C-alpha cells in the first residue's frame, strides 16, 4: 500500500523519520513521500530522513520558529493560518500514485496535537484518497496538561480522519531508559509494525509472489471509515541457515513438506500478536474488523496456518470480518501483524478522559480564583499607594 506520510510536531516528525528509515532498509516502497510540519525550527533540524525541502515551518510570524509550548489551541490556530504551505507541498507529490495519507502526531503536546486534525480536515476536503491518522497518547506520568491536550485532540482527530491508529506511550515505555533513547526504540517498534502492515502487497524486491496477497484495498476495507484501531505484532526467528533466493522464490510448499510445523508456527504467532501488547491495549472481543498479515520466507508461509489463525481471530473478536494474507520476504524471521479496527472497549481512553476532565476543572477554578488572589496581594487596603500611571 502506497502512503504519503505527514508528520506534525516533534513526535510526528520523528515517527515519520523512523518509518522512512524502516522502508529504506526493507526496500518495500510503501512510502511515496514524507513531509514534516512543525512550529519549532530546532525540531525540524533534528530529522534525519525528511530533507529540508520536504519540511514546512508553520506559525513563523506568531511564534518565530520556537514552538507553541504545549498549547494545542495555538498549534491548531497557526497550522490553520499556514495550512496553504502544507497543502502546496502535498500538491508537489504524485497523489495519483498513493493509496492513502497517514497524518502522524503526538497528541499530548501542542503543534501535533492541535495541527494534525487541521491538516487531516483539509486533506479530506481536497482529496478522495482516505486520510488516516496515527495518534500517540502521552504516558501517564507526563501530567495533567498533556493528558488534557491528548483527550481534546483525540476527539477532534478521530472525527477528521477515516481511521485513527493509536499508540499509547504508557503501555510501551521502559523503566531505566533515558527519554530520548526510549523514544528511539519505541519509534522503531512502531515503525516495524506499521512497516510490515503497509508493505504487504508491495513485495520486498526479491520477486517472491504471495499465495494469498494482502493488497491495499484489504487494508483500506479493514480500516473502514471511522473509528479507532490498534495493532499487534509477534515474530520468531527460523531455526535454520538463511536460504538463498531460489528457495524463497520456490515457495508454497509449507503445508506439504514440514508436517504442520509451519501451520502451528503461524497460528501461535497470530495468537501472540493479538493477545500480546497492542499499540493501544484494549479488549479485542467486540472489534468490528480485523486483518492478519503473515510475513516471512514463502516456503514457510502456510496457507492453512493463515486460515486457522483467521478463524481463531473470528472466534476471539466475535466478528466474521477478518481478512488475512501472506507477505513473502527474504528473511530468516516469520512475523505476524494483526490490525484490529473499530475497537470500543478501551479503558485507557476512558481513564485519559477522566484525568482530562479533572485537569480542565482544576485549571478553570484556578484561573477564576487567581484574579481575586492577585487583587488581594497587590491591594494595600485603606493605606493607599499611588500607582505610577
Ligand atoms: P509537539 O512538537 O508540540 O507536537 O509536541 P511533541 O511531539 O514534542 O510531544 C507530544 C507528545 O508526544 C509528548 O507528550 C510525548 O508523549 C510524545 N512524544 C514526543 N516525542 C516522541 C517520540 O519520539 N516518540 C513517541 N512515541 N512519542 C513521543
JSON list of N, CA, C and O in Angstrom, two decimals, residues 232-270:
[
{"chain": "A", "resi": 232, "resn": "UNK", "atom": "N", "xyz": [-1.23, -5.40, 16.67]},
{"chain": "A", "resi": 232, "resn": "UNK", "atom": "CA", "xyz": [-0.41, -6.35, 17.42]},
{"chain": "A", "resi": 232, "resn": "UNK", "atom": "C", "xyz": [0.65, -6.95, 16.51]},
{"chain": "A", "resi": 232, "resn": "UNK", "atom": "O", "xyz": [0.48, -6.98, 15.28]},
{"chain": "A", "resi": 233, "resn": "UNK", "atom": "N", "xyz": [1.72, -7.45, 17.12]},
{"chain": "A", "resi": 233, "resn": "UNK", "atom": "CA", "xyz": [2.84, -7.96, 16.32]},
{"chain": "A", "resi": 233, "resn": "UNK", "atom": "C", "xyz": [3.56, -9.05, 17.10]},
{"chain": "A", "resi": 233, "resn": "UNK", "atom": "O", "xyz": [3.71, -8.97, 18.32]},
{"chain": "A", "resi": 234, "resn": "UNK", "atom": "N", "xyz": [4.01, -10.07, 16.39]},
{"chain": "A", "resi": 234, "resn": "UNK", "atom": "CA", "xyz": [4.89, -11.08, 17.02]},
{"chain": "A", "resi": 234, "resn": "UNK", "atom": "C", "xyz": [5.78, -11.65, 15.92]},
{"chain": "A", "resi": 234, "resn": "UNK", "atom": "O", "xyz": [5.37, -11.73, 14.75]},
{"chain": "A", "resi": 235, "resn": "UNK", "atom": "N", "xyz": [7.00, -12.01, 16.29]},
{"chain": "A", "resi": 235, "resn": "UNK", "atom": "CA", "xyz": [7.93, -12.55, 15.29]},
{"chain": "A", "resi": 235, "resn": "UNK", "atom": "C", "xyz": [8.75, -13.67, 15.90]},
{"chain": "A", "resi": 235, "resn": "UNK", "atom": "O", "xyz": [8.95, -13.72, 17.12]},
{"chain": "A", "resi": 236, "resn": "UNK", "atom": "N", "xyz": [9.22, -14.55, 15.07]},
{"chain": "A", "resi": 236, "resn": "UNK", "atom": "CA", "xyz": [10.09, -15.63, 15.54]},
{"chain": "A", "resi": 236, "resn": "UNK", "atom": "C", "xyz": [11.17, -15.87, 14.48]},
{"chain": "A", "resi": 236, "resn": "UNK", "atom": "O", "xyz": [10.92, -15.76, 13.28]},
{"chain": "A", "resi": 237, "resn": "UNK", "atom": "N", "xyz": [12.38, -16.17, 14.99]},
{"chain": "A", "resi": 237, "resn": "UNK", "atom": "CA", "xyz": [13.47, -16.45, 14.05]},
{"chain": "A", "resi": 237, "resn": "UNK", "atom": "C", "xyz": [13.42, -17.93, 13.68]},
{"chain": "A", "resi": 237, "resn": "UNK", "atom": "O", "xyz": [13.18, -18.79, 14.54]},
{"chain": "A", "resi": 238, "resn": "UNK", "atom": "N", "xyz": [13.62, -18.21, 12.41]},
{"chain": "A", "resi": 238, "resn": "UNK", "atom": "CA", "xyz": [13.59, -19.62, 11.97]},
{"chain": "A", "resi": 238, "resn": "UNK", "atom": "C", "xyz": [14.89, -20.30, 12.37]},
{"chain": "A", "resi": 238, "resn": "UNK", "atom": "O", "xyz": [15.96, -19.72, 12.27]},
{"chain": "A", "resi": 239, "resn": "UNK", "atom": "N", "xyz": [14.74, -21.53, 12.80]},
{"chain": "A", "resi": 239, "resn": "UNK", "atom": "CA", "xyz": [15.90, -22.28, 13.27]},
{"chain": "A", "resi": 239, "resn": "UNK", "atom": "C", "xyz": [16.52, -23.02, 12.08]},
{"chain": "A", "resi": 239, "resn": "UNK", "atom": "O", "xyz": [16.41, -24.23, 11.96]},
{"chain": "A", "resi": 240, "resn": "UNK", "atom": "N", "xyz": [17.14, -22.26, 11.19]},
{"chain": "A", "resi": 240, "resn": "UNK", "atom": "CA", "xyz": [17.75, -22.87, 10.01]},
{"chain": "A", "resi": 240, "resn": "UNK", "atom": "C", "xyz": [18.68, -21.84, 9.37]},
{"chain": "A", "resi": 240, "resn": "UNK", "atom": "O", "xyz": [18.49, -20.64, 9.57]},
{"chain": "A", "resi": 241, "resn": "UNK", "atom": "N", "xyz": [19.66, -22.29, 8.59]},
{"chain": "A", "resi": 241, "resn": "UNK", "atom": "CA", "xyz": [20.52, -21.31, 7.94]},
{"chain": "A", "resi": 241, "resn": "UNK", "atom": "C", "xyz": [19.71, -20.50, 6.95]},
{"chain": "A", "resi": 241, "resn": "UNK", "atom": "O", "xyz": [18.74, -21.01, 6.37]},
{"chain": "A", "resi": 242, "resn": "UNK", "atom": "N", "xyz": [20.09, -19.22, 6.79]},
{"chain": "A", "resi": 242, "resn": "UNK", "atom": "CA", "xyz": [19.37, -18.35, 5.86]},
{"chain": "A", "resi": 242, "resn": "UNK", "atom": "C", "xyz": [19.47, -18.93, 4.45]},
{"chain": "A", "resi": 242, "resn": "UNK", "atom": "O", "xyz": [20.57, -19.27, 3.99]},
{"chain": "A", "resi": 243, "resn": "UNK", "atom": "N", "xyz": [18.35, -19.09, 3.79]},
{"chain": "A", "resi": 243, "resn": "UNK", "atom": "CA", "xyz": [18.38, -19.70, 2.46]},
{"chain": "A", "resi": 243, "resn": "UNK", "atom": "C", "xyz": [18.57, -18.66, 1.36]},
{"chain": "A", "resi": 243, "resn": "UNK", "atom": "O", "xyz": [18.41, -17.49, 1.56]},
{"chain": "A", "resi": 244, "resn": "UNK", "atom": "N", "xyz": [18.89, -19.16, 0.21]},
{"chain": "A", "resi": 244, "resn": "UNK", "atom": "CA", "xyz": [19.15, -18.27, -0.92]},
{"chain": "A", "resi": 244, "resn": "UNK", "atom": "C", "xyz": [17.88, -17.85, -1.62]},
{"chain": "A", "resi": 244, "resn": "UNK", "atom": "O", "xyz": [16.78, -18.24, -1.24]},
{"chain": "A", "resi": 245, "resn": "UNK", "atom": "N", "xyz": [18.05, -17.07, -2.67]},
{"chain": "A", "resi": 245, "resn": "UNK", "atom": "CA", "xyz": [16.92, -16.53, -3.41]},
{"chain": "A", "resi": 245, "resn": "UNK", "atom": "C", "xyz": [16.05, -17.62, -4.01]},
{"chain": "A", "resi": 245, "resn": "UNK", "atom": "O", "xyz": [14.84, -17.54, -3.98]},
{"chain": "A", "resi": 246, "resn": "UNK", "atom": "N", "xyz": [16.69, -18.72, -4.49]},
{"chain": "A", "resi": 246, "resn": "UNK", "atom": "CA", "xyz": [15.92, -19.73, -5.19]},
{"chain": "A", "resi": 246, "resn": "UNK", "atom": "C", "xyz": [14.82, -20.32, -4.29]},
{"chain": "A", "resi": 246, "resn": "UNK", "atom": "O", "xyz": [13.67, -20.42, -4.68]},
{"chain": "A", "resi": 247, "resn": "UNK", "atom": "N", "xyz": [15.21, -20.65, -3.05]},
{"chain": "A", "resi": 247, "resn": "UNK", "atom": "CA", "xyz": [14.22, -21.28, -2.18]},
{"chain": "A", "resi": 247, "resn": "UNK", "atom": "C", "xyz": [13.12, -20.29, -1.82]},
{"chain": "A", "resi": 247, "resn": "UNK", "atom": "O", "xyz": [11.99, -20.67, -1.59]},
{"chain": "A", "resi": 248, "resn": "UNK", "atom": "N", "xyz": [13.47, -18.98, -1.77]},
{"chain": "A", "resi": 248, "resn": "UNK", "atom": "CA", "xyz": [12.44, -18.01, -1.47]},
{"chain": "A", "resi": 248, "resn": "UNK", "atom": "C", "xyz": [11.41, -17.96, -2.59]},
{"chain": "A", "resi": 248, "resn": "UNK", "atom": "O", "xyz": [10.24, -17.81, -2.37]},
{"chain": "A", "resi": 249, "resn": "UNK", "atom": "N", "xyz": [11.92, -18.08, -3.81]},
{"chain": "A", "resi": 249, "resn": "UNK", "atom": "CA", "xyz": [11.01, -17.98, -4.94]},
{"chain": "A", "resi": 249, "resn": "UNK", "atom": "C", "xyz": [10.19, -19.25, -5.13]},
{"chain": "A", "resi": 249, "resn": "UNK", "atom": "O", "xyz": [9.09, -19.20, -5.64]},
{"chain": "A", "resi": 250, "resn": "UNK", "atom": "N", "xyz": [10.74, -20.39, -4.69]},
{"chain": "A", "resi": 250, "resn": "UNK", "atom": "CA", "xyz": [10.04, -21.65, -4.94]},
{"chain": "A", "resi": 250, "resn": "UNK", "atom": "C", "xyz": [8.71, -21.68, -4.18]},
{"chain": "A", "resi": 250, "resn": "UNK", "atom": "O", "xyz": [7.68, -21.95, -4.77]},
{"chain": "A", "resi": 251, "resn": "UNK", "atom": "N", "xyz": [8.77, -21.39, -2.87]},
{"chain": "A", "resi": 251, "resn": "UNK", "atom": "CA", "xyz": [7.58, -21.10, -2.07]},
{"chain": "A", "resi": 251, "resn": "UNK", "atom": "C", "xyz": [6.42, -22.09, -2.13]},
{"chain": "A", "resi": 251, "resn": "UNK", "atom": "O", "xyz": [6.40, -23.03, -2.90]},
{"chain": "A", "resi": 252, "resn": "UNK", "atom": "N", "xyz": [5.43, -21.85, -1.24]},
{"chain": "A", "resi": 252, "resn": "UNK", "atom": "CA", "xyz": [4.16, -22.54, -1.34]},
{"chain": "A", "resi": 252, "resn": "UNK", "atom": "C", "xyz": [4.17, -24.00, -0.97]},
{"chain": "A", "resi": 252, "resn": "UNK", "atom": "O", "xyz": [3.18, -24.70, -1.14]},
{"chain": "A", "resi": 253, "resn": "UNK", "atom": "N", "xyz": [5.26, -24.50, -0.38]},
{"chain": "A", "resi": 253, "resn": "UNK", "atom": "CA", "xyz": [5.32, -25.93, -0.06]},
{"chain": "A", "resi": 253, "resn": "UNK", "atom": "C", "xyz": [5.13, -26.18, 1.44]},
{"chain": "A", "resi": 253, "resn": "UNK", "atom": "O", "xyz": [5.27, -27.29, 1.88]},
{"chain": "A", "resi": 254, "resn": "UNK", "atom": "N", "xyz": [4.88, -25.10, 2.15]},
{"chain": "A", "resi": 254, "resn": "UNK", "atom": "CA", "xyz": [4.93, -25.22, 3.60]},
{"chain": "A", "resi": 254, "resn": "UNK", "atom": "C", "xyz": [4.03, -26.32, 4.15]},
{"chain": "A", "resi": 254, "resn": "UNK", "atom": "O", "xyz": [4.47, -27.13, 4.96]},
{"chain": "A", "resi": 255, "resn": "UNK", "atom": "N", "xyz": [2.81, -26.39, 3.70]},
{"chain": "A", "resi": 255, "resn": "UNK", "atom": "CA", "xyz": [1.87, -27.35, 4.29]},
{"chain": "A", "resi": 255, "resn": "UNK", "atom": "C", "xyz": [2.26, -28.79, 3.99]},
{"chain": "A", "resi": 255, "resn": "UNK", "atom": "O", "xyz": [2.15, -29.67, 4.81]},
{"chain": "A", "resi": 256, "resn": "UNK", "atom": "N", "xyz": [2.75, -29.01, 2.77]},
{"chain": "A", "resi": 256, "resn": "UNK", "atom": "CA", "xyz": [3.04, -30.38, 2.35]},
{"chain": "A", "resi": 256, "resn": "UNK", "atom": "C", "xyz": [4.31, -30.92, 3.01]},
{"chain": "A", "resi": 256, "resn": "UNK", "atom": "O", "xyz": [4.38, -32.08, 3.37]},
{"chain": "A", "resi": 257, "resn": "UNK", "atom": "N", "xyz": [5.31, -30.06, 3.19]},
{"chain": "A", "resi": 257, "resn": "UNK", "atom": "CA", "xyz": [6.63, -30.58, 3.49]},
{"chain": "A", "resi": 257, "resn": "UNK", "atom": "C", "xyz": [7.02, -30.69, 4.96]},
{"chain": "A", "resi": 257, "resn": "UNK", "atom": "O", "xyz": [7.87, -31.46, 5.31]},
{"chain": "A", "resi": 258, "resn": "UNK", "atom": "N", "xyz": [6.45, -29.88, 5.83]},
{"chain": "A", "resi": 258, "resn": "UNK", "atom": "CA", "xyz": [7.02, -29.87, 7.18]},
{"chain": "A", "resi": 258, "resn": "UNK", "atom": "C", "xyz": [6.08, -30.41, 8.25]},
{"chain": "A", "resi": 258, "resn": "UNK", "atom": "O", "xyz": [6.21, -30.07, 9.42]},
{"chain": "A", "resi": 259, "resn": "UNK", "atom": "N", "xyz": [5.16, -31.24, 7.85]},
{"chain": "A", "resi": 259, "resn": "UNK", "atom": "CA", "xyz": [4.33, -31.94, 8.81]},
{"chain": "A", "resi": 259, "resn": "UNK", "atom": "C", "xyz": [3.55, -31.03, 9.75]},
{"chain": "A", "resi": 259, "resn": "UNK", "atom": "O", "xyz": [3.32, -31.37, 10.90]},
{"chain": "A", "resi": 260, "resn": "UNK", "atom": "N", "xyz": [3.18, -29.86, 9.28]},
{"chain": "A", "resi": 260, "resn": "UNK", "atom": "CA", "xyz": [2.33, -28.98, 10.09]},
{"chain": "A", "resi": 260, "resn": "UNK", "atom": "C", "xyz": [3.09, -27.98, 10.94]},
{"chain": "A", "resi": 260, "resn": "UNK", "atom": "O", "xyz": [2.46, -27.14, 11.60]},
{"chain": "A", "resi": 261, "resn": "UNK", "atom": "N", "xyz": [4.43, -28.01, 10.95]},
{"chain": "A", "resi": 261, "resn": "UNK", "atom": "CA", "xyz": [5.19, -27.05, 11.75]},
{"chain": "A", "resi": 261, "resn": "UNK", "atom": "C", "xyz": [4.87, -25.61, 11.34]},
{"chain": "A", "resi": 261, "resn": "UNK", "atom": "O", "xyz": [4.69, -24.75, 12.19]},
{"chain": "A", "resi": 262, "resn": "UNK", "atom": "N", "xyz": [4.81, -25.38, 10.04]},
{"chain": "A", "resi": 262, "resn": "UNK", "atom": "CA", "xyz": [4.55, -24.02, 9.55]},
{"chain": "A", "resi": 262, "resn": "UNK", "atom": "C", "xyz": [3.16, -23.57, 9.96]},
{"chain": "A", "resi": 262, "resn": "UNK", "atom": "O", "xyz": [2.96, -22.41, 10.35]},
{"chain": "A", "resi": 263, "resn": "UNK", "atom": "N", "xyz": [2.20, -24.48, 9.88]},
{"chain": "A", "resi": 263, "resn": "UNK", "atom": "CA", "xyz": [0.83, -24.14, 10.29]},
{"chain": "A", "resi": 263, "resn": "UNK", "atom": "C", "xyz": [0.79, -23.75, 11.76]},
{"chain": "A", "resi": 263, "resn": "UNK", "atom": "O", "xyz": [0.26, -22.70, 12.12]},
{"chain": "A", "resi": 264, "resn": "UNK", "atom": "N", "xyz": [1.41, -24.57, 12.59]},
{"chain": "A", "resi": 264, "resn": "UNK", "atom": "CA", "xyz": [1.40, -24.29, 14.03]},
{"chain": "A", "resi": 264, "resn": "UNK", "atom": "C", "xyz": [2.16, -23.01, 14.36]},
{"chain": "A", "resi": 264, "resn": "UNK", "atom": "O", "xyz": [1.75, -22.25, 15.24]},
{"chain": "A", "resi": 265, "resn": "UNK", "atom": "N", "xyz": [3.26, -22.80, 13.65]},
{"chain": "A", "resi": 265, "resn": "UNK", "atom": "CA", "xyz": [4.05, -21.60, 13.91]},
{"chain": "A", "resi": 265, "resn": "UNK", "atom": "C", "xyz": [3.19, -20.36, 13.66]},
{"chain": "A", "resi": 265, "resn": "UNK", "atom": "O", "xyz": [3.17, -19.42, 14.45]},
{"chain": "A", "resi": 266, "resn": "UNK", "atom": "N", "xyz": [2.45, -20.40, 12.56]},
{"chain": "A", "resi": 266, "resn": "UNK", "atom": "CA", "xyz": [1.66, -19.23, 12.20]},
{"chain": "A", "resi": 266, "resn": "UNK", "atom": "C", "xyz": [0.50, -19.03, 13.17]},
{"chain": "A", "resi": 266, "resn": "UNK", "atom": "O", "xyz": [0.26, -17.92, 13.64]},
{"chain": "A", "resi": 267, "resn": "UNK", "atom": "N", "xyz": [-0.19, -20.10, 13.52]},
{"chain": "A", "resi": 267, "resn": "UNK", "atom": "CA", "xyz": [-1.32, -19.91, 14.44]},
{"chain": "A", "resi": 267, "resn": "UNK", "atom": "C", "xyz": [-0.82, -19.38, 15.79]},
{"chain": "A", "resi": 267, "resn": "UNK", "atom": "O", "xyz": [-1.41, -18.50, 16.37]},
{"chain": "A", "resi": 268, "resn": "UNK", "atom": "N", "xyz": [0.33, -19.90, 16.25]},
{"chain": "A", "resi": 268, "resn": "UNK", "atom": "CA", "xyz": [0.78, -19.42, 17.56]},
{"chain": "A", "resi": 268, "resn": "UNK", "atom": "C", "xyz": [1.31, -17.98, 17.47]},
{"chain": "A", "resi": 268, "resn": "UNK", "atom": "O", "xyz": [1.13, -17.19, 18.39]},
{"chain": "A", "resi": 269, "resn": "UNK", "atom": "N", "xyz": [1.91, -17.62, 16.33]},
{"chain": "A", "resi": 269, "resn": "UNK", "atom": "CA", "xyz": [2.37, -16.22, 16.17]},
{"chain": "A", "resi": 269, "resn": "UNK", "atom": "C", "xyz": [1.19, -15.24, 16.17]},
{"chain": "A", "resi": 269, "resn": "UNK", "atom": "O", "xyz": [1.25, -14.19, 16.81]},
{"chain": "A", "resi": 270, "resn": "UNK", "atom": "N", "xyz": [0.12, -15.61, 15.47]},
{"chain": "A", "resi": 270, "resn": "UNK", "atom": "CA", "xyz": [-1.03, -14.71, 15.39]},
{"chain": "A", "resi": 270, "resn": "UNK", "atom": "C", "xyz": [-1.69, -14.57, 16.77]},
{"chain": "A", "resi": 270, "resn": "UNK", "atom": "O", "xyz": [-2.10, -13.48, 17.17]}
]
